Tab-separated table of C-alpha atoms and ligand atoms in Angstrom:
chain	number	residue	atom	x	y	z
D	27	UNK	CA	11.695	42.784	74.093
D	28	UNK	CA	15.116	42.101	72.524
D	29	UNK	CA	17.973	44.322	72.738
D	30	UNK	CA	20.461	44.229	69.931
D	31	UNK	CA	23.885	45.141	71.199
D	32	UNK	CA	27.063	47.046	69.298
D	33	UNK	CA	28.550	44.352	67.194
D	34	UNK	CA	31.898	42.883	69.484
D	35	UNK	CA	30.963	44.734	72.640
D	36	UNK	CA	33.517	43.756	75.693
D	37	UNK	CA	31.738	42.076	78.239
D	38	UNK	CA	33.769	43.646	80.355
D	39	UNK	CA	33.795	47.155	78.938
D	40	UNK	CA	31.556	49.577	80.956
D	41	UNK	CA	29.381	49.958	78.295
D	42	UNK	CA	28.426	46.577	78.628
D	43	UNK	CA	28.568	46.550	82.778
D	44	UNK	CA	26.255	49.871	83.018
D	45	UNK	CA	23.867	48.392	80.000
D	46	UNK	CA	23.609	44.969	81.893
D	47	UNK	CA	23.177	46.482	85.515
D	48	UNK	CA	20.236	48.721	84.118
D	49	UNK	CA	18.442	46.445	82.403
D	50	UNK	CA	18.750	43.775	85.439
D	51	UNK	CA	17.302	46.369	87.761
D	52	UNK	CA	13.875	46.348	85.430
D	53	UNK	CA	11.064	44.796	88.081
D	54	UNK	CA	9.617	42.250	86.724
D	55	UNK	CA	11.463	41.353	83.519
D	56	UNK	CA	14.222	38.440	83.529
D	57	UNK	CA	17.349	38.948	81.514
D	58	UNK	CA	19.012	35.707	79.072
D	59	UNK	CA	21.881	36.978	77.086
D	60	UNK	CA	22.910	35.173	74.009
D	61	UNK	CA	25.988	35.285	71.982
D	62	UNK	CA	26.139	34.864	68.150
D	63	UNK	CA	29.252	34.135	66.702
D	64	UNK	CA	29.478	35.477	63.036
D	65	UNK	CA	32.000	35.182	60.550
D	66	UNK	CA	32.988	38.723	61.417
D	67	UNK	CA	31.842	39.559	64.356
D	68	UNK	CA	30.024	38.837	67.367
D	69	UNK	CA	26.709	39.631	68.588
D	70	UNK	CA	25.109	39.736	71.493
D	71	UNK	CA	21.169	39.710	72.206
D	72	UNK	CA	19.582	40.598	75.389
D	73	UNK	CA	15.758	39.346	75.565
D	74	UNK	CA	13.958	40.985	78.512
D	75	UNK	CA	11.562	38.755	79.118
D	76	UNK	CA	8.029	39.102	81.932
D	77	UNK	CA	6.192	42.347	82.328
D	78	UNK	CA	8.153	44.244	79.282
D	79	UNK	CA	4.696	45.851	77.643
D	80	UNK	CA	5.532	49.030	79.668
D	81	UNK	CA	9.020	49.322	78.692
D	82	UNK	CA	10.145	52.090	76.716
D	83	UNK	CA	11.995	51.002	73.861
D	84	UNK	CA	13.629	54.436	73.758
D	85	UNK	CA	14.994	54.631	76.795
D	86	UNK	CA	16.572	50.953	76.285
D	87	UNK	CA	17.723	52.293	73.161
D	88	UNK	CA	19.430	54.601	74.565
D	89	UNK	CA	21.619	52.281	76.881
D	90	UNK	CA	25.721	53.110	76.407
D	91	UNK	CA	25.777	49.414	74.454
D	92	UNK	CA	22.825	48.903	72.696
D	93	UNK	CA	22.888	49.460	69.165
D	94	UNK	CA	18.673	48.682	68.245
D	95	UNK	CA	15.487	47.166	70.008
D	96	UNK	CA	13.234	44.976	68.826
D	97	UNK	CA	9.002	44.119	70.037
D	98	UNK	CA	9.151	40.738	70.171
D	99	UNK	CA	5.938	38.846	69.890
D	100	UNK	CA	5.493	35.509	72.647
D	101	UNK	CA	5.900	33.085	69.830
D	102	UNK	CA	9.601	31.821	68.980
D	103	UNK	CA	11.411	34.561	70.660
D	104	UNK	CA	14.986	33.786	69.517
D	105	UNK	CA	14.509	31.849	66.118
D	106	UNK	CA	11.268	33.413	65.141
D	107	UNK	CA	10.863	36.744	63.112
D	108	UNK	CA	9.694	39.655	64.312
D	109	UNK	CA	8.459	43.230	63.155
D	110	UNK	CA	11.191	45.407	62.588
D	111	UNK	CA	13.702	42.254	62.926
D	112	UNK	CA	16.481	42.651	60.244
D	113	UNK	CA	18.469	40.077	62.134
D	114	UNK	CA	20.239	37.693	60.279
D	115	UNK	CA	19.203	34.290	59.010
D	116	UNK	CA	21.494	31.381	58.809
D	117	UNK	CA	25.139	30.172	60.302
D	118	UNK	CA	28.756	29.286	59.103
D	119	UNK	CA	29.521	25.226	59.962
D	120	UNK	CA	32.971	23.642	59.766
D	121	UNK	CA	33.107	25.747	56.217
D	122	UNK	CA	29.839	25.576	54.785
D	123	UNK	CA	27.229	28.607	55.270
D	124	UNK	CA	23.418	27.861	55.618
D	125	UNK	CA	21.039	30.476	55.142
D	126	UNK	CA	17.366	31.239	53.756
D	127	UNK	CA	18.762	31.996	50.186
D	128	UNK	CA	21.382	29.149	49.793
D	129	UNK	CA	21.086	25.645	49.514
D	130	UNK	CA	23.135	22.033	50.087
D	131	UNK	CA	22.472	19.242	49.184
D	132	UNK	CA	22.504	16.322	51.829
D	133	UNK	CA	22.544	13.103	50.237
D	134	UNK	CA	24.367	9.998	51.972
D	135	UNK	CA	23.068	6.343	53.427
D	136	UNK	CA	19.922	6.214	55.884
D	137	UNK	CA	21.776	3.877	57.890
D	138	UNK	CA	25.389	3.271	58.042
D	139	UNK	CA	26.124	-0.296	57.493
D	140	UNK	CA	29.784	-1.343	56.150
D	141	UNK	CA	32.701	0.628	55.604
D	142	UNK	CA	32.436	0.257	52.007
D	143	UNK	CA	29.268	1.500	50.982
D	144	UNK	CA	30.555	4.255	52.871
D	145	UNK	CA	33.624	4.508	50.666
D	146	UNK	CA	31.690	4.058	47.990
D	147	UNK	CA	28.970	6.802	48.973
D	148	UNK	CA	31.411	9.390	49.870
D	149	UNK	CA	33.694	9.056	46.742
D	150	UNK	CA	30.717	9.788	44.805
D	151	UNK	CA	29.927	13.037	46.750
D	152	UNK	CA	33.748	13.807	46.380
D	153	UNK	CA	33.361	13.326	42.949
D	154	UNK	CA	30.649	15.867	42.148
D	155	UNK	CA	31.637	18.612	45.050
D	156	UNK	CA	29.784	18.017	47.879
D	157	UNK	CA	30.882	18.851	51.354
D	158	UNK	CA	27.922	17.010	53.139
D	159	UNK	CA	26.228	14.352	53.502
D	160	UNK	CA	24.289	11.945	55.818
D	161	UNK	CA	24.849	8.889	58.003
D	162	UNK	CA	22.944	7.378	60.495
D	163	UNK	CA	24.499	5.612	63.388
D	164	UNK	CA	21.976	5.488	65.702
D	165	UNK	CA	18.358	4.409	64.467
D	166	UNK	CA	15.269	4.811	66.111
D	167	UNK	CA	13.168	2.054	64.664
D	168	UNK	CA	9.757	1.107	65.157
D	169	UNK	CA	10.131	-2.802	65.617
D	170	UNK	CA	12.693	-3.840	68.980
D	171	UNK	CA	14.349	-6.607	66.942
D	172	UNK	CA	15.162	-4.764	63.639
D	173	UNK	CA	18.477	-3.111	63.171
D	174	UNK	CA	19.621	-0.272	65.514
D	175	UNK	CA	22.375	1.290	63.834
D	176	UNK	CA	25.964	0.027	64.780
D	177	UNK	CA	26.136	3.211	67.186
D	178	UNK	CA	29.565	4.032	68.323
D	179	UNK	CA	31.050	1.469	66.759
D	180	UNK	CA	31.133	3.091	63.159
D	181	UNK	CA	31.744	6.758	63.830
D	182	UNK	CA	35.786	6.214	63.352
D	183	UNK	CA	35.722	5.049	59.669
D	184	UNK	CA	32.901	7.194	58.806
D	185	UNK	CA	34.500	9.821	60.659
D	186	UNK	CA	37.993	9.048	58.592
D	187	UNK	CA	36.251	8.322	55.036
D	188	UNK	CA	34.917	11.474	55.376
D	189	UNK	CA	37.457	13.384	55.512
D	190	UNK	CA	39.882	11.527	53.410
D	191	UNK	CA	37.358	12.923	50.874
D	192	UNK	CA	36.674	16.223	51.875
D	193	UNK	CA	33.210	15.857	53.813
D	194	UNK	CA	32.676	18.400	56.308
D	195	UNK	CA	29.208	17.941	57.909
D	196	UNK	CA	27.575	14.764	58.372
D	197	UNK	CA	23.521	15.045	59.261
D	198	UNK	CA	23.503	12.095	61.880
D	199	UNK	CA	20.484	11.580	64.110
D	200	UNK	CA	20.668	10.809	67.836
D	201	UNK	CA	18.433	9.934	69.908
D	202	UNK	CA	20.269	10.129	73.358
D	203	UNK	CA	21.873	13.014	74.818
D	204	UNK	CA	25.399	10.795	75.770
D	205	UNK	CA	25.285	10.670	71.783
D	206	UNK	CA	26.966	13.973	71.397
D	207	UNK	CA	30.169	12.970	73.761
D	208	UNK	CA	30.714	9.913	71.734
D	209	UNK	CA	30.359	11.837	68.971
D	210	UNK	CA	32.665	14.781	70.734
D	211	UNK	CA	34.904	12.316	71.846
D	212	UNK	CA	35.827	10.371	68.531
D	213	UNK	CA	36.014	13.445	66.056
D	214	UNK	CA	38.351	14.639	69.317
D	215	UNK	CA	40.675	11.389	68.834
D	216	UNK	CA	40.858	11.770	65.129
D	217	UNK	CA	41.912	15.107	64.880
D	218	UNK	CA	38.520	16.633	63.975
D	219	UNK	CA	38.565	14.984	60.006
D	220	UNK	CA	34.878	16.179	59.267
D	221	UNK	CA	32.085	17.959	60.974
D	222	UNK	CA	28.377	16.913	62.587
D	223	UNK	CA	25.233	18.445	62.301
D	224	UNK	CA	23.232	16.783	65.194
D	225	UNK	CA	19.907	15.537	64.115
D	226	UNK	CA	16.523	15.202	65.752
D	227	UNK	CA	14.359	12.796	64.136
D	228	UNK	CA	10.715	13.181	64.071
D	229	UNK	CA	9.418	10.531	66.795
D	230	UNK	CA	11.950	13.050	69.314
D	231	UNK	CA	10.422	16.481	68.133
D	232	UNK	CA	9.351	16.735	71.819
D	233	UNK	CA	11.772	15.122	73.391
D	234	UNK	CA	12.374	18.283	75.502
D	235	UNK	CA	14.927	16.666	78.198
D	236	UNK	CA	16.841	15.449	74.240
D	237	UNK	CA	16.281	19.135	72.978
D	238	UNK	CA	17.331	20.846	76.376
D	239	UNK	CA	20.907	19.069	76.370
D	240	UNK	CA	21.426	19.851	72.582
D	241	UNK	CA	20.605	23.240	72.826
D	242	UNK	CA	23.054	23.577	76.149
D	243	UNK	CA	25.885	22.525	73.457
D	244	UNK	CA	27.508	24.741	71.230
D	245	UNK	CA	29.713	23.078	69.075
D	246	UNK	CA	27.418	21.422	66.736
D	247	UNK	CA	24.433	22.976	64.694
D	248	UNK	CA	20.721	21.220	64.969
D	249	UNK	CA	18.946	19.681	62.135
D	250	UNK	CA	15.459	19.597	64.017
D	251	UNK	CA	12.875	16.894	62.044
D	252	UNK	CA	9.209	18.291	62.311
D	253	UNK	CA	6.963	15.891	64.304
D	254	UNK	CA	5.051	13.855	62.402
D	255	UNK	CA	1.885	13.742	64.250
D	256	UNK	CA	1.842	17.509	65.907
D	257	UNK	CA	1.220	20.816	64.537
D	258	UNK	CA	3.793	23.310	62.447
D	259	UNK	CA	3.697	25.583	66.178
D	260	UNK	CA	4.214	22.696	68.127
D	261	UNK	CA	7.217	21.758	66.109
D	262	UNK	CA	7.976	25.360	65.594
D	263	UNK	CA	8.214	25.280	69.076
D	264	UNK	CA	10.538	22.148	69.467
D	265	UNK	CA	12.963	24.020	68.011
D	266	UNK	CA	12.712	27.251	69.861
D	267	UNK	CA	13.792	24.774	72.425
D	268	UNK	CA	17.128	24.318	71.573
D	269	UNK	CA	17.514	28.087	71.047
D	270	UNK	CA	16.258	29.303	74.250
D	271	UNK	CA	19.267	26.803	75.936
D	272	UNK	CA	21.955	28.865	74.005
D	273	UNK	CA	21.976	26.807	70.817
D	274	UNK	CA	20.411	29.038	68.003
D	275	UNK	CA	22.172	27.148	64.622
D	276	UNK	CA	18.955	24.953	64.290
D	277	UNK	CA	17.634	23.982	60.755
D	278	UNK	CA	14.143	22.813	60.267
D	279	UNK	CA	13.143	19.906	58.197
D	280	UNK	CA	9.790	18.793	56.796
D	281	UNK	CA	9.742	15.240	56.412
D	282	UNK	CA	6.231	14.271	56.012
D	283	UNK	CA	3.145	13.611	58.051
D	284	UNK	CA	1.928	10.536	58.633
D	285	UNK	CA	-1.579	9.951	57.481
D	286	UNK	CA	-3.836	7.365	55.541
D	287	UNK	CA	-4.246	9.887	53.308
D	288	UNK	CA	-0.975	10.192	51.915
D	289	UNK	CA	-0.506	6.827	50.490
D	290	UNK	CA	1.059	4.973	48.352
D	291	UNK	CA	3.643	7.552	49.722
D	292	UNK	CA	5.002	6.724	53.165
D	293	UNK	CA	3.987	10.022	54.421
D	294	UNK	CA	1.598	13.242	53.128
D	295	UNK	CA	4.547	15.519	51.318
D	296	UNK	CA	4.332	18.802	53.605
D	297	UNK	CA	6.465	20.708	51.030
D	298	UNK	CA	4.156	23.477	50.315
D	299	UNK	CA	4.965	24.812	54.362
D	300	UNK	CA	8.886	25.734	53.078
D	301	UNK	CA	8.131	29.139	53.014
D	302	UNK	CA	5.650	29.392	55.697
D	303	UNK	CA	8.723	28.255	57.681
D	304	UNK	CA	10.619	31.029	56.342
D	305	UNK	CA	8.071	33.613	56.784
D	306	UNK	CA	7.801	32.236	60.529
D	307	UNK	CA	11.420	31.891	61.521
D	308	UNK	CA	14.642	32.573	60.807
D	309	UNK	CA	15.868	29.083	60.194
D	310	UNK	CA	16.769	27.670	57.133
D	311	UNK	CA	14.553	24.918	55.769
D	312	UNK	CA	15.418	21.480	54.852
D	313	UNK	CA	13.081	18.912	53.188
D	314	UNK	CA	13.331	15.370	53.228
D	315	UNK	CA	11.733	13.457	50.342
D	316	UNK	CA	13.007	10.528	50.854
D	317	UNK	CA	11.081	9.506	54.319
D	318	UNK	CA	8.174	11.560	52.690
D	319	UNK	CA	7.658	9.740	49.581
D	320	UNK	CA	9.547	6.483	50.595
D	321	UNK	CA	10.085	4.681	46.968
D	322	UNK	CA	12.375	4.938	44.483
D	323	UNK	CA	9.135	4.302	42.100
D	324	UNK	CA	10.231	6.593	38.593
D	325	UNK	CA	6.734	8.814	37.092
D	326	UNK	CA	6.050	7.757	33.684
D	327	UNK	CA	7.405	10.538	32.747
D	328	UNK	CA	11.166	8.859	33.730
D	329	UNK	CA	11.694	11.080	36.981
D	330	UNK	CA	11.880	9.284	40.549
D	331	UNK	CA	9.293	10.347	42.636
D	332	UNK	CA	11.502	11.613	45.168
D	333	UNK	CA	12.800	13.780	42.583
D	334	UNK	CA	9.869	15.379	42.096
D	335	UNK	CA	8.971	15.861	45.413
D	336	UNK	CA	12.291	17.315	45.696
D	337	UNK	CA	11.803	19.776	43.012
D	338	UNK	CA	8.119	21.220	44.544
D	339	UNK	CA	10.607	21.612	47.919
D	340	UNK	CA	13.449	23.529	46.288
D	341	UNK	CA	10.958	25.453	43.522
D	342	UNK	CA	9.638	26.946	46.624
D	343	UNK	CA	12.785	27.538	48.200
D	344	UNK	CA	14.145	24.857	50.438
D	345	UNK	CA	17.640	25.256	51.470
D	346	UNK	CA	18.750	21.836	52.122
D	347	UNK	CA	17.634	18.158	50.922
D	348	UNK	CA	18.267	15.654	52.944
D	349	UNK	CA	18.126	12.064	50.400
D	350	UNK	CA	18.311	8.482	51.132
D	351	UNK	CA	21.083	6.898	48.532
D	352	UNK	CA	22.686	3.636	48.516
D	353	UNK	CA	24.577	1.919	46.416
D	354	UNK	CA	23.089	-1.576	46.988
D	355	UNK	CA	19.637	-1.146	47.918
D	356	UNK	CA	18.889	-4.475	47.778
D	357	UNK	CA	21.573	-5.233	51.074
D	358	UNK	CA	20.918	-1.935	52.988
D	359	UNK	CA	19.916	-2.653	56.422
D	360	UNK	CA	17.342	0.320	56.943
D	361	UNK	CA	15.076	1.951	54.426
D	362	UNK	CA	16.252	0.388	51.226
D	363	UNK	CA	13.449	0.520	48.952
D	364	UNK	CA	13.418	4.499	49.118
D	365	UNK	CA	17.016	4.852	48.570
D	366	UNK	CA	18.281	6.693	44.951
D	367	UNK	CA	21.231	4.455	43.850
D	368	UNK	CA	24.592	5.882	42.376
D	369	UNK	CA	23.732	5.899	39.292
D	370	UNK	CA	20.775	8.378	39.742
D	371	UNK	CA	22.913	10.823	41.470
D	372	UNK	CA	24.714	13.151	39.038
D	373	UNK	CA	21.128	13.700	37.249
D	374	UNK	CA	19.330	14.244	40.976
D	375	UNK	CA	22.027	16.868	42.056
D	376	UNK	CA	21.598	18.676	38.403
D	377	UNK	CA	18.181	18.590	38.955
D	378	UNK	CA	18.299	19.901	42.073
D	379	UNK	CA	20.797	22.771	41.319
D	380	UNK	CA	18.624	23.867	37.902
D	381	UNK	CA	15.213	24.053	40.809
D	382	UNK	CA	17.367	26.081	42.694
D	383	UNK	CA	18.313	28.605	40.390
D	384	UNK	CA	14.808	28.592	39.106
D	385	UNK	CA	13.329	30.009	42.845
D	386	UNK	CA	15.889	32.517	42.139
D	387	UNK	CA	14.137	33.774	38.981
D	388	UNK	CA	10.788	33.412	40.625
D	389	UNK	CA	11.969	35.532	43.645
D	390	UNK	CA	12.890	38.024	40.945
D	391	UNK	CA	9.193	38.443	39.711
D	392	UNK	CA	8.152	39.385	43.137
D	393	UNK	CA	10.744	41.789	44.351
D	394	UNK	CA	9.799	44.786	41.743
R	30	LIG	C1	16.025	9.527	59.134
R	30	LIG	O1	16.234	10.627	58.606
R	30	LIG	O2	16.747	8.553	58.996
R	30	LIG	C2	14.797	9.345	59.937
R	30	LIG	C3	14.656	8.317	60.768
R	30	LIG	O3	13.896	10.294	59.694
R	30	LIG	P1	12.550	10.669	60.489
R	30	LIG	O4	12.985	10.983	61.875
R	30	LIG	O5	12.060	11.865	59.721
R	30	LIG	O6	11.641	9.487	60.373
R	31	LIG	MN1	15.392	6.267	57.292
C-alpha cells in the first residue's frame, strides 16, 4: 500500500510526526519513505510494505498528512503503475524534462575517442538545438584485448566541450560503481559545465550490487538498458532496483535481443514493447536502434535502416533515441560500422521530430 502525502509536508511538522508514528506502529508492515523532488514541489511516498491486505485504506487516509492511498500490486512497487495511480510520470534533469509524452533525442559517439570528433560531434548538436547527447567512456566489450574506453582520462574535455556548446546531459555507461565519483568528482572540478545521465548497459541489467549503489545516489538520473537475454519482468525488475534504493529518475531502454533470428541485424528490434513499457511503468522509454540494427546499410528506398527502426520506436511513442554517430566511421574505435555520419544528421533528427508529432495525431484517434 502506498500513501501519498500533502505536497511539501514538514518532516518535522506534527502532521508528519503523528502520520509516521501511526503508520510505524502497523504489525507486520515495514515503512520506506521516499522523496520526489518536483519542479514545484515535493512529494513524499510512504509504501507500507508486509501483511498490508488487511489495512484499511480509509483509516490511512485519514492520517493528519496524507493526502490519497493507493493498492499497490507486488510487481514494481515504486516505478510501476498501479490502479487508481495518477502519479506522475517523468523528471526534470540539469534543464531538460523527460516524461511519457515528450521526447529527446540522444545522438553522440558510441565510444569517446579524441577530443576532436568530440568537437566535431557536439558542434553539430549545438548547431541543430540539442541539449544531449551520448559518450561512452567506459566500454564493456566482449573481447579482453579490444578497446576499453579511455575511462577517466577523457571526462575533462568531454566534460568542457560540452558545455562550451550548451550540452546538458550526457548518456554515459558505467560499469563500476567508483564510476560515479570520478564522474562526481570531475564535473565537481569544472564547475559542473554539463550534466550525466548514468547508464546501465545491457550485459549489467542484473548487476544488482551495480544497480544497488546507483540507486543509493541521487544526483544523477538512470538510463537502465534492458537485458538482452532475460525477460521484459526481469528487466522490469532491474530497474525497480534502483528505485527501491531511493533513486526513482530511471529511463528504460530497449536495445535489442540477441537472437539468430534477428539477423542480418545485430539484434531482434524489440520496438513494438514501447508502450507495453508505458502501460507497465511509469518510466519513460528510450530505444536504441543503433545496437539493435547495427549498420548504417540505407533501404532501397534511400532511408538508413536505423532510421527506420527509429521511426517504428517513436511512431509508437518512444521518448528518447539513443543513436550511434560519428564523424569518421572508418577511424572510430568501437562500433563504427553502425554509426550515422554528420551528414545524415539534420535529415535523422527531422525525421525523428515529424514521427513524433505523428504519435501525437495517432494518440488523438484514440482519446475520443
Ligand atoms: C552502448 O550503448 O554503447 C552499449 C554498449 O549498449 P548495450 O549495453 O545495449 O550493448
Ligand atoms: Mn556501442
Amino acid at each position: 500500500m502506498l500513501a501519498i502525502l500533502h505536497p511539501d509536508t514538514p518532516l518535522d511538522s506534527d502532521a508528519y510526526r503523528h502520520t509516521l508514528q501511526f503508520l510505524e506502529n502497523l504489525p507486520g508492515v515495514s515503512v520506506r519513505v521516499h522523496e520526489i523532488q518536483g519542479a514545484q514541489q515535493k512529494l513524499t511516498e510512504v509504501y507500507l510494505l508486509g501483511d498490508t491486505k488487511s489495512l484499511d485504506k480509509d483509516e490511512i487516509a485519514a492520517l493528519p498528512a496524507v493526502e490519497r492511498v493507493i493498492r499497490i500490486s507486488d510487481d514494481y512497487r515504486i516505478l510501476g503503475r498501479h490502479r487508481d495511480d495518477r502519479r506522475q510520470t517523468g523528471f526534470t534533469y540539469n534543464g531538460v524534462h523527460f516524461d511519457q509524452d515528450n521526447l529527446n533525442v540522444f545522438a553522440g559517439l558510441c565510444a569517446v575517442d579524441t577530443p576532436e570528433h568530440v568537437e566535431i560531434m557536439m558542434r553539430a548538436l549545438a548547431e541543430h538545438h540539442q541539449p544531449c547527447t551520448r559518450m561512452g567512456a567506459y566500454k564493456p566489450r566482449t573481447n579482453p584485448y579490444s578497446f576499453q574506453g579511455h575511462g577517466k582520462g577523457c571526462l575533462p574535455y568531454v566534460f568542457e566541450i560540452a558545455g562550451k556548446h550548451g550540452i546538458r546531459v550526457i548518456a554515459m555507461e558505467i560499469t563500476h560503481e567508483s564510476h560515479i565519483e570520478e564522474i562526481d568528482e570531475c564535473l565537481e572540478k569544472l564547475g559542473r559545465p554539463t550534466g550525466v545521465m548514468l547508464q546501465v548497459g545491457t550485459r549489467n541489467t542484473q548487476n544488482f550490487e551495480l544497480l544497488k549503489a546507483i540507486g543509493r545516489q541521487k544526483d544523477y538520473p538512470v538510463l537502465l538498458k534492458r537485458g538482452f537475454g532475460i525477460t521484459l519482468n526481469e528487466s522490469l525488475n532491474a530497474a525497480e532496483y534502483l528505485a527501491s534504493e531511493g533513486n526513482a529518475n530511471v529511463i528504460f531502454c530497449l536495445r535489442g535481443m540477441k537472437t539468430e533470428a534477428g539477423q542480418p541485424h545485430r539484434n531482434m528490434v524489440d520496438f513494438a514493447h514501447v508502450p507495453t513499457v508505458k502501460r507497465l511503468t511509469r518510466m519513460p522509454v528510450c530505444i536504441d536502434p543503433s545496437h539493435s540494427v547495427g549498420t548504417r546499410e540505407r533501404a532501397p528506398d534511400g532511408i538508413p535502416e536505423v532510421m527506420h527502426a527509429t521511426a517504428q520506436g517513436v511512431i509508437a511513442g518512444a521518448n528518447m533515441v539513443l543513436v550511434d554517430f560519428h564523424p569518421k566511421p572508418e577511424k572510430a574505435l568501437v562500433d563504427g560500422p553502425q554509426a550515422l555520419v554528420m551528414d545524415e544528421l539534420p535529415a535523422y533528427l527531422e525525421d525523428v521530430a515529424q514521427c513524433h508529432e505523428l504519435w501525437k495525431k495517432r494518440r488523438t484517434l484514440y482519446q475520443a
